[in-house]
Coordinates of C-alpha atoms and ligand atoms in Angstrom, one line a residue:
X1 CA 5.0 5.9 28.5
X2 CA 3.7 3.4 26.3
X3 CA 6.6 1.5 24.1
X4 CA 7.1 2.6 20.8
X5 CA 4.0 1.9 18.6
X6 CA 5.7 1.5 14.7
X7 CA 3.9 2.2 11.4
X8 CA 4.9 -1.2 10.3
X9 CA 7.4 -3.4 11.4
X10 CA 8.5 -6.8 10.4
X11 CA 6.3 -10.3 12.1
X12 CA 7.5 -13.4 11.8
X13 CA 5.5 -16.1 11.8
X14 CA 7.1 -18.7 13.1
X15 CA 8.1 -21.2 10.5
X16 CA 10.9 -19.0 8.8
X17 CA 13.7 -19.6 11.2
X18 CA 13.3 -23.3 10.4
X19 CA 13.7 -22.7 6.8
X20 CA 16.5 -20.6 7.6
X21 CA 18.2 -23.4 10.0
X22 CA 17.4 -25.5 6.7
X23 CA 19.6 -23.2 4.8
X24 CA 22.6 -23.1 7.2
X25 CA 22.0 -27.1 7.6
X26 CA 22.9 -28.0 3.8
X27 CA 25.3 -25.2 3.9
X28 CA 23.2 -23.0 0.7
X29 CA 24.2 -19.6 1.9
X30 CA 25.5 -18.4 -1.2
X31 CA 23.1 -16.6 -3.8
X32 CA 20.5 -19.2 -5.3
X33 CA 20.0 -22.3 -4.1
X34 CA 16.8 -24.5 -3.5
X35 CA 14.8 -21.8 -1.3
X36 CA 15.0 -19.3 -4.0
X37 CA 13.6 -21.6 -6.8
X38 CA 10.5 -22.1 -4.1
X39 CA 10.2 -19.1 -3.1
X40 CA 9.6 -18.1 -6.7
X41 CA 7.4 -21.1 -7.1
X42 CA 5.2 -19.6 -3.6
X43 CA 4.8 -16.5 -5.5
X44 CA 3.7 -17.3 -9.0
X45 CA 1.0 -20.4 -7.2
X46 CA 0.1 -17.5 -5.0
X47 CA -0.3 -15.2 -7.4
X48 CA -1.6 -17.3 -10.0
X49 CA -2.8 -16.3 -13.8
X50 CA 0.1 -18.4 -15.0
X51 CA 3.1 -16.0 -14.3
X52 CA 6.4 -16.4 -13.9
X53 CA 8.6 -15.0 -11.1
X54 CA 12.4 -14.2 -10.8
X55 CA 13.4 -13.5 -6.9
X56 CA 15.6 -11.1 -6.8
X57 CA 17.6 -8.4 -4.4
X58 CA 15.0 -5.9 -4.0
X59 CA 11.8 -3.8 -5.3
X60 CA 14.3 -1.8 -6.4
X61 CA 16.4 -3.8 -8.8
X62 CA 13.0 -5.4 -10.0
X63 CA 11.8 -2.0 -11.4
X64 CA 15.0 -1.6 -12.7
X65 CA 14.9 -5.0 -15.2
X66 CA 11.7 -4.3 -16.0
X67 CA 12.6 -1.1 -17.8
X68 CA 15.7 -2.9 -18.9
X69 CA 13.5 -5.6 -20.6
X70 CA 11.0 -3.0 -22.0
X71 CA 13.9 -1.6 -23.8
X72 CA 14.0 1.7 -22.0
X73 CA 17.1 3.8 -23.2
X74 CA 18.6 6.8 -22.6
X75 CA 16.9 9.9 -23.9
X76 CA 13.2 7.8 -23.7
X77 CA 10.6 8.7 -21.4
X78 CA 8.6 6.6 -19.0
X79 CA 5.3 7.7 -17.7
X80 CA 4.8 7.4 -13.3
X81 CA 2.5 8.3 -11.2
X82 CA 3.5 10.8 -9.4
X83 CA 1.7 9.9 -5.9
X84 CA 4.6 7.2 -4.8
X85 CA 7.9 6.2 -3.1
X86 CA 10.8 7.2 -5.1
X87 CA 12.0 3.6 -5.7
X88 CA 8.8 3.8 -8.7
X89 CA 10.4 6.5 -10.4
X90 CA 14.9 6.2 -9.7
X91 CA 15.1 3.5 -12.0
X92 CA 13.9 5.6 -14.9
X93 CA 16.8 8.0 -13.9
X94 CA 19.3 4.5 -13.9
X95 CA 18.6 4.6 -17.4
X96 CA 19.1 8.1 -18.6
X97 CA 15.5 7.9 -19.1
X98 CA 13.2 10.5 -18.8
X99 CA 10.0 10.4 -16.2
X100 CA 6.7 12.1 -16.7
X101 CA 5.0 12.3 -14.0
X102 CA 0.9 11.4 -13.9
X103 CA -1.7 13.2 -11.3
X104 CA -3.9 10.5 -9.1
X105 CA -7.3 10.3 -8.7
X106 CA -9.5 10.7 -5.3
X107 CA -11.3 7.4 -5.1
X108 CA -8.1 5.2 -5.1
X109 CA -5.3 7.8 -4.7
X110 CA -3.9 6.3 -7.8
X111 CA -2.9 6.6 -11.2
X112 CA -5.8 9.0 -13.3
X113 CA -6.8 7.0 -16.2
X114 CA -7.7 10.7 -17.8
X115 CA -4.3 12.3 -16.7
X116 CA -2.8 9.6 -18.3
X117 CA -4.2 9.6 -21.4
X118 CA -3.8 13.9 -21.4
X119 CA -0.1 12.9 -21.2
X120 CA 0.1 10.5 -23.8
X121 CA -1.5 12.8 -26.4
X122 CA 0.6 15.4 -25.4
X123 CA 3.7 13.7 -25.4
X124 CA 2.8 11.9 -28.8
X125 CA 2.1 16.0 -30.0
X126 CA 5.5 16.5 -28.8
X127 CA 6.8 13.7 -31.0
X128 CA 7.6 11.2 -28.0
X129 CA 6.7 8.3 -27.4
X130 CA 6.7 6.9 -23.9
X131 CA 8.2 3.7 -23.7
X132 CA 6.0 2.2 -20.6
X133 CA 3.5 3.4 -18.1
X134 CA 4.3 2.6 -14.0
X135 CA 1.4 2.7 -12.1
X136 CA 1.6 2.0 -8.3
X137 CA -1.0 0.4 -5.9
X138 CA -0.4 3.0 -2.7
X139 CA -0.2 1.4 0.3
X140 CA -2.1 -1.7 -1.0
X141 CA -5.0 0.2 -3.1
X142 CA -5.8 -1.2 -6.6
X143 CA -5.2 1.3 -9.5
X144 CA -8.0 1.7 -11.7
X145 CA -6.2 -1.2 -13.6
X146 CA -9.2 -1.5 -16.3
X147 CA -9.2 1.9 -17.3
X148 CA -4.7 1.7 -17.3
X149 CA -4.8 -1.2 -19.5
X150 CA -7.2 -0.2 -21.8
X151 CA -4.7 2.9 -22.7
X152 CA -2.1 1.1 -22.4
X153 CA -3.4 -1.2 -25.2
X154 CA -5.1 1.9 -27.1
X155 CA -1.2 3.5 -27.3
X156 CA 0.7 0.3 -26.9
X157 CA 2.8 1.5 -24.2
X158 CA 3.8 -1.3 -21.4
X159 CA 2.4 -1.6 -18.4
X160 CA 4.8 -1.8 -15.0
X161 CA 3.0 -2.3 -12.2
X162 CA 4.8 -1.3 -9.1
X163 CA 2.9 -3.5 -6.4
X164 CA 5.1 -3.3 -3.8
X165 CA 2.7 -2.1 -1.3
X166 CA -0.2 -4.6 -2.6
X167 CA 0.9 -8.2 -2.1
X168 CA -2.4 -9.9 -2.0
X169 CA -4.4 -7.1 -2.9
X170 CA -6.7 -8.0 -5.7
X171 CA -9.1 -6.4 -8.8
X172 CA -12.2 -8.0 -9.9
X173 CA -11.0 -11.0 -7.9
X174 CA -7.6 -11.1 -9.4
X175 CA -4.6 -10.5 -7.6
X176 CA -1.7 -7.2 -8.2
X177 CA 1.1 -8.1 -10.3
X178 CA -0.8 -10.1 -12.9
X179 CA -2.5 -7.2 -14.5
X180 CA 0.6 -5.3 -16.4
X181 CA 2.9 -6.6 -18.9
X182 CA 5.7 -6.9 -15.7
X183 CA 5.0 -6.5 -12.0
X184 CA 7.5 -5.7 -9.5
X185 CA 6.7 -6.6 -5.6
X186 CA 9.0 -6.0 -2.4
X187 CA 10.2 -7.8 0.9
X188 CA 11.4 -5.0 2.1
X189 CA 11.2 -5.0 6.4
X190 CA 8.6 -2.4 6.0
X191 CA 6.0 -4.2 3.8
X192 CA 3.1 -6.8 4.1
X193 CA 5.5 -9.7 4.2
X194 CA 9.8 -9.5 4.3
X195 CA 12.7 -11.6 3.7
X196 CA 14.8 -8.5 5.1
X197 CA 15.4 -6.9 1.8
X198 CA 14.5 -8.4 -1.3
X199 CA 12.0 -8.2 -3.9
X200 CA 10.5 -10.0 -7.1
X201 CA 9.7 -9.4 -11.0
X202 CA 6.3 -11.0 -12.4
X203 CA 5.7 -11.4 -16.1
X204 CA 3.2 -14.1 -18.0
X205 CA 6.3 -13.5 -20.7
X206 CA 8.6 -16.4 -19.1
X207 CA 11.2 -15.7 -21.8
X208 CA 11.5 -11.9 -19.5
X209 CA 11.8 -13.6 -16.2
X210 CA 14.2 -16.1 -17.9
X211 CA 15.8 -13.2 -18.9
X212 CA 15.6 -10.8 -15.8
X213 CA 17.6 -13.7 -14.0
X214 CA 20.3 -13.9 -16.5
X215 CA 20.8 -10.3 -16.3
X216 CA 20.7 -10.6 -12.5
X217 CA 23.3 -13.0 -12.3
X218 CA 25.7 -10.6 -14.0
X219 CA 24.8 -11.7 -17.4
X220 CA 27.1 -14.7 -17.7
X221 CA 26.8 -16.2 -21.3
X222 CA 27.4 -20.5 -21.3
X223 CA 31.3 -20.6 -21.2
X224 CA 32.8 -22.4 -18.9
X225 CA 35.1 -19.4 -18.6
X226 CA 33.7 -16.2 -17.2
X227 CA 32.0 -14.3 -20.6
X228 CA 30.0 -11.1 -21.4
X229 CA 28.1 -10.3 -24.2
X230 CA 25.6 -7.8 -22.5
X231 CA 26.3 -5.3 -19.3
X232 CA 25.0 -7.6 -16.3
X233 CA 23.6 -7.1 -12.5
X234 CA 24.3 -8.4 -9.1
X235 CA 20.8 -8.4 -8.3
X236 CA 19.1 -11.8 -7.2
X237 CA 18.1 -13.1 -4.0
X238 CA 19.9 -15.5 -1.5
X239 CA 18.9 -18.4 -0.4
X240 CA 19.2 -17.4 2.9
X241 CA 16.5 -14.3 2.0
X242 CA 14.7 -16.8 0.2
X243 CA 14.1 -18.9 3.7
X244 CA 12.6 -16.2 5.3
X245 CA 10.6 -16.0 2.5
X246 CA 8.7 -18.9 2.4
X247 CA 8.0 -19.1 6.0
X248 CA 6.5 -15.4 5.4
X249 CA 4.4 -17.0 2.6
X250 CA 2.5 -19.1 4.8
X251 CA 1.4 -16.2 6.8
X252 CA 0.7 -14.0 4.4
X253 CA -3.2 -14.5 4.2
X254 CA -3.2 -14.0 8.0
X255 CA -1.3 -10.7 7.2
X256 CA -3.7 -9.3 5.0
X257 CA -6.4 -10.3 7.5
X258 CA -4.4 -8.5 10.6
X259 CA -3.8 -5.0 7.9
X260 CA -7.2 -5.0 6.7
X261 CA -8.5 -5.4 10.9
X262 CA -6.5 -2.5 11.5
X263 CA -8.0 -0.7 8.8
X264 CA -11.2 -1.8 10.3
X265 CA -10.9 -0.6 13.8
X266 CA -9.6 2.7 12.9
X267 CA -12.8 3.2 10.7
X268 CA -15.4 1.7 13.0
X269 CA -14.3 4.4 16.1
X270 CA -13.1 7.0 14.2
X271 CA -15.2 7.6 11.5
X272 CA -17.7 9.8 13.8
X273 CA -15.4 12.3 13.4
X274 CA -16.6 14.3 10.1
X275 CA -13.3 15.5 9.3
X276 CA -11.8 12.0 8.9
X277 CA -11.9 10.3 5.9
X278 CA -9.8 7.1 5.0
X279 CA -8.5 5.7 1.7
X280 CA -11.2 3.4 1.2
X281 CA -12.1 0.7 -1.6
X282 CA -14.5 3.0 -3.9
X283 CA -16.7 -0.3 -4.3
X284 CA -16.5 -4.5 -3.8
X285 CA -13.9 -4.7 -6.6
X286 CA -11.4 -3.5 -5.1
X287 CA -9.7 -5.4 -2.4
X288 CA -6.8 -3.3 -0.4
X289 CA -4.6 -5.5 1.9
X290 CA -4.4 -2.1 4.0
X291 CA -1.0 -2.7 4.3
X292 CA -1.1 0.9 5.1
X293 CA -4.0 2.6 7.2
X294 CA -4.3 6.4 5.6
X295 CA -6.7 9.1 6.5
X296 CA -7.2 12.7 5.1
X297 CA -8.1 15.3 7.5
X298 CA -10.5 17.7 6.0
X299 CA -8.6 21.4 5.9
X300 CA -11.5 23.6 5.3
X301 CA -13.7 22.9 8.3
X302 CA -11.0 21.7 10.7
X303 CA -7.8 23.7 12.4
X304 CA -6.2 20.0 13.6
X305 CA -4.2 19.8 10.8
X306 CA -2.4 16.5 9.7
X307 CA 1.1 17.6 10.9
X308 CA -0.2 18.4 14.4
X309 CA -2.0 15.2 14.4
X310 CA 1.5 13.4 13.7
X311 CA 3.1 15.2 16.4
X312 CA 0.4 14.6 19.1
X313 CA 0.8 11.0 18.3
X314 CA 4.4 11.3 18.5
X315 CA 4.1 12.5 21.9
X316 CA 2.7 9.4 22.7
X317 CA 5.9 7.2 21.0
X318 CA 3.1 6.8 18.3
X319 CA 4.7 7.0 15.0
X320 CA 2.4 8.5 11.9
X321 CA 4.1 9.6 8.7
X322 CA 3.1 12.4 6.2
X323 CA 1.5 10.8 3.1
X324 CA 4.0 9.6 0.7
X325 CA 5.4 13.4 -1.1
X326 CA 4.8 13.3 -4.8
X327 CA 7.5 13.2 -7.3
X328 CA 6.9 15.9 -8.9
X329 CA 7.2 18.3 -5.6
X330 CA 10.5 16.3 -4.8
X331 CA 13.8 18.4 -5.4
X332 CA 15.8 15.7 -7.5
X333 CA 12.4 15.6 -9.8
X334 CA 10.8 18.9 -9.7
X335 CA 12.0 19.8 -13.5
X336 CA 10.3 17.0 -15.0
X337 CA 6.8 17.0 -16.9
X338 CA 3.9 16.7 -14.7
X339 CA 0.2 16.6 -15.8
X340 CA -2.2 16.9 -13.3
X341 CA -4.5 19.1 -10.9
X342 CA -3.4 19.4 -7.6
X343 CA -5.0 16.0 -6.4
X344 CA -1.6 14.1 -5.2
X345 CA -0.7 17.6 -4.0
X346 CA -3.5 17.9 -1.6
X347 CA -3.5 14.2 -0.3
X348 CA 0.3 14.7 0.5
X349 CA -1.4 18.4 2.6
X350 CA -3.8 16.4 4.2
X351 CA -2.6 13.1 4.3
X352 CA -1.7 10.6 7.0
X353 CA -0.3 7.5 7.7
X354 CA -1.2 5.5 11.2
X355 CA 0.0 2.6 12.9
X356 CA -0.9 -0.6 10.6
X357 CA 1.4 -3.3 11.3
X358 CA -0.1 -6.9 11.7
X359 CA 1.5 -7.5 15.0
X360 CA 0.0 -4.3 16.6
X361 CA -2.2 -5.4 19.6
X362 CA -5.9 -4.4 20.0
X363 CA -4.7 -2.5 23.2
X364 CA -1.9 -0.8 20.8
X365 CA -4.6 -0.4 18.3
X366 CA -7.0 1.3 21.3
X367 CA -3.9 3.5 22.2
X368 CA -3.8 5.0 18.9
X369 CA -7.7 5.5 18.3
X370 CA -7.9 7.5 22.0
X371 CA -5.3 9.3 21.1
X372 CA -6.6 10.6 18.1
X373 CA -10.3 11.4 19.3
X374 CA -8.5 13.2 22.3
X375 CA -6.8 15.6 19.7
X376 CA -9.8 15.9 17.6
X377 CA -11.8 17.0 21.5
X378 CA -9.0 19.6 22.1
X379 CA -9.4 21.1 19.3
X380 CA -13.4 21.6 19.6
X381 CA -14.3 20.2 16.8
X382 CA -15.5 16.6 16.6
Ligands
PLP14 C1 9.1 -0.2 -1.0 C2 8.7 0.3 -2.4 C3 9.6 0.1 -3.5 C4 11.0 -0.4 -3.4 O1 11.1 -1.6 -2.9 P1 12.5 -2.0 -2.2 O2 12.4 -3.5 -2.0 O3 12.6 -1.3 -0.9 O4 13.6 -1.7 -3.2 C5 9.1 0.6 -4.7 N1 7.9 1.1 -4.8 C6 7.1 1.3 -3.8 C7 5.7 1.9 -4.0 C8 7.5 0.9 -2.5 O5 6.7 1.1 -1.5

């Protein structure tokens, strides 16, 4: 039996621990501290489009100031697309905020610029006005982020984005995160890059990211005592996070090389089989990082379906995992507005997620791809 072959597990590259043995060295183990003020500087050169970055405790947390800054109250509702982890839509719930939740399209598996604007309309009929729109960029997929923007601008409702799949991922030749009002990104162990846990807030507005960090750092007004004038947040990174973070950085374009290789492979051998299809860029505009490889397996002409695939490969110590299941299907959300038609729906049916870490060897790679075409042979239809 092979060893286990991960959907995406965490790769250092080499020059974190020194960063790290520079944090123990000057004794900065504490929360802030010089590797959090460059890791925040890494991001925003990275990112460029003059933004501003606050590095703080995870995706989570990020999402969570963001709707804090955008003024998101109880009783308010936030639009989300529905086709996502459940990190994009909890901190709506933090807030005693409302979410209404936004159908995806087929080319990008993303946000539907029409679904969006149906619930707009409909929740403006209804005498509501949604206080911000978060739009995700699955597994490293742009959003149709001209189409978002220009509603967002048409209603004036905020753009979040949540990129936390799409670090490096770029639009029209600019990168996620520097398309909506705020961004959020993660360093979770799972995604492109990792600090362990961790994640960051992105704005142009440096008076929100000046902000985000004072409410991050429990909202301490200048007293030399301890004083409050707003409810604050434990929520910013360490500088021990931070190390690992800027080691990652250097790496990261090698990342996105060894995601989007992945993605490569799997499509070069496997896309003989008619019933495979991937989540593809619809045209050159759209750069994925792949920081996920996902296929859909077609359910009218095929019986493989995408659960037995999954469980073939997990014969094999190969780990797959269902397509992400939409909000709006998810007991804790299933009450909530939803406007769509059955797209998100279907790509959680039919859905898949394969091995696509950047440390996966071609061998492992070659593993994965034999094991699939075997299934697809056993099953008689190739
Ligand atoms: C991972 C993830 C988050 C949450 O990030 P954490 O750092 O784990 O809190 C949010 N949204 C999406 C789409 C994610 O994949």
């Amino acid at each position: 039996m092979n060893k286990k072959i991960s959907l995406s597990s965490p790769h250092m590259g080499g020059s974190e621990f020194l960063f790290l043995k520079n944090a123990f060295d000057s004794n900065w183990i504490a929360p802030l501290g010089p590797h959090v003020d460059g890791f925040e500087k890494d991001i925003a050169t990275y990112l460029g489009n003059d933004v501003y970055v606050a590095a703080l405790s995870s995706g989570t947390a990020s999402l969570h100031l963001a709707l804090i800054i955008l003024g998101v109250k109880a009783g308010d509702e936030v639009l989300c697309q529905s086709l996502t982890f459940s990190a994009s839509a909890n901190p709506i719930m933090y807030q005693g905020a409302t979410p209404i939740f936004v159908e995806s399209e087929e080319s990008t598996w993303n946000m539907s610029p029409e679904f969006l604007e149906i619930a707009i309309r409909d929740r403006l009929g209804k005498g509501k006005k949604p206080k911000a729109i978060i739009v995700v960029h699955l597994y490293g997929m742009p959003a149709k982020m001209d189409e978002i923007m220009a509603i967002s601008r048409k209603y004036q409702i905020p753009v979040v984005e949540d990129a936390a799949e799409a670090l490096g991922s770029t639009y029209k030749g600019r990168k996620l995160g520097t398309f909506g009002d705020l961004a959020i990104l993660s360093f979770n162990g799972n995604k492109i890059i990792t600090t362990s846990g961790g994640g960051a807030l992105v704005s142009k507005n440096e008076d929100w990211i000046i902000k985000a960090r004072f409410l991050a750092t429990q909202a301490r007004d200048a007293a030399p005592h301890y004083q409050h004038s707003h409810v604050g947040y434990n929520y910013r990174m360490s500088n021990i996070c931070a190390s690992i973070g800027r080691g990652q950085m250097e790496v990261l374009p090698l990342r996105i090389y060894q995601r989007r290789r992945n993605f490569s492979h799997y499509k070069r051998l496997l896309s003989h089989i008619s019933n495979i299809k991937f989540q593809e860029e619809p045209n050159d505009t759209f750069f994925s990082n792949h920081w996920l490889s996902a296929i859909t397996l077609d359910e009218s002409v095929d019986r493989l379906t995408s659960d037995q695939l999954r469980l073939s490969l997990g014969e094999d110590n190969i780990e797959a995992r269902p397509v992400w299941k939409p909000m709006h299907m998810q007991p804790i959300f299933s009450n909530y507005p939803f406007y769509g038609d059955g797209t998100a729906e279907k790509l959680f049916r039919i859905g898949l997620c394969l091995p696509s870490g950047s440390n996966l060897t071609e061998y492992e790679i070659r593993l994965v791809i034999n094991k699939i075409k075997s299934c697809f042979t056993t099953s008689s239809v190739v």
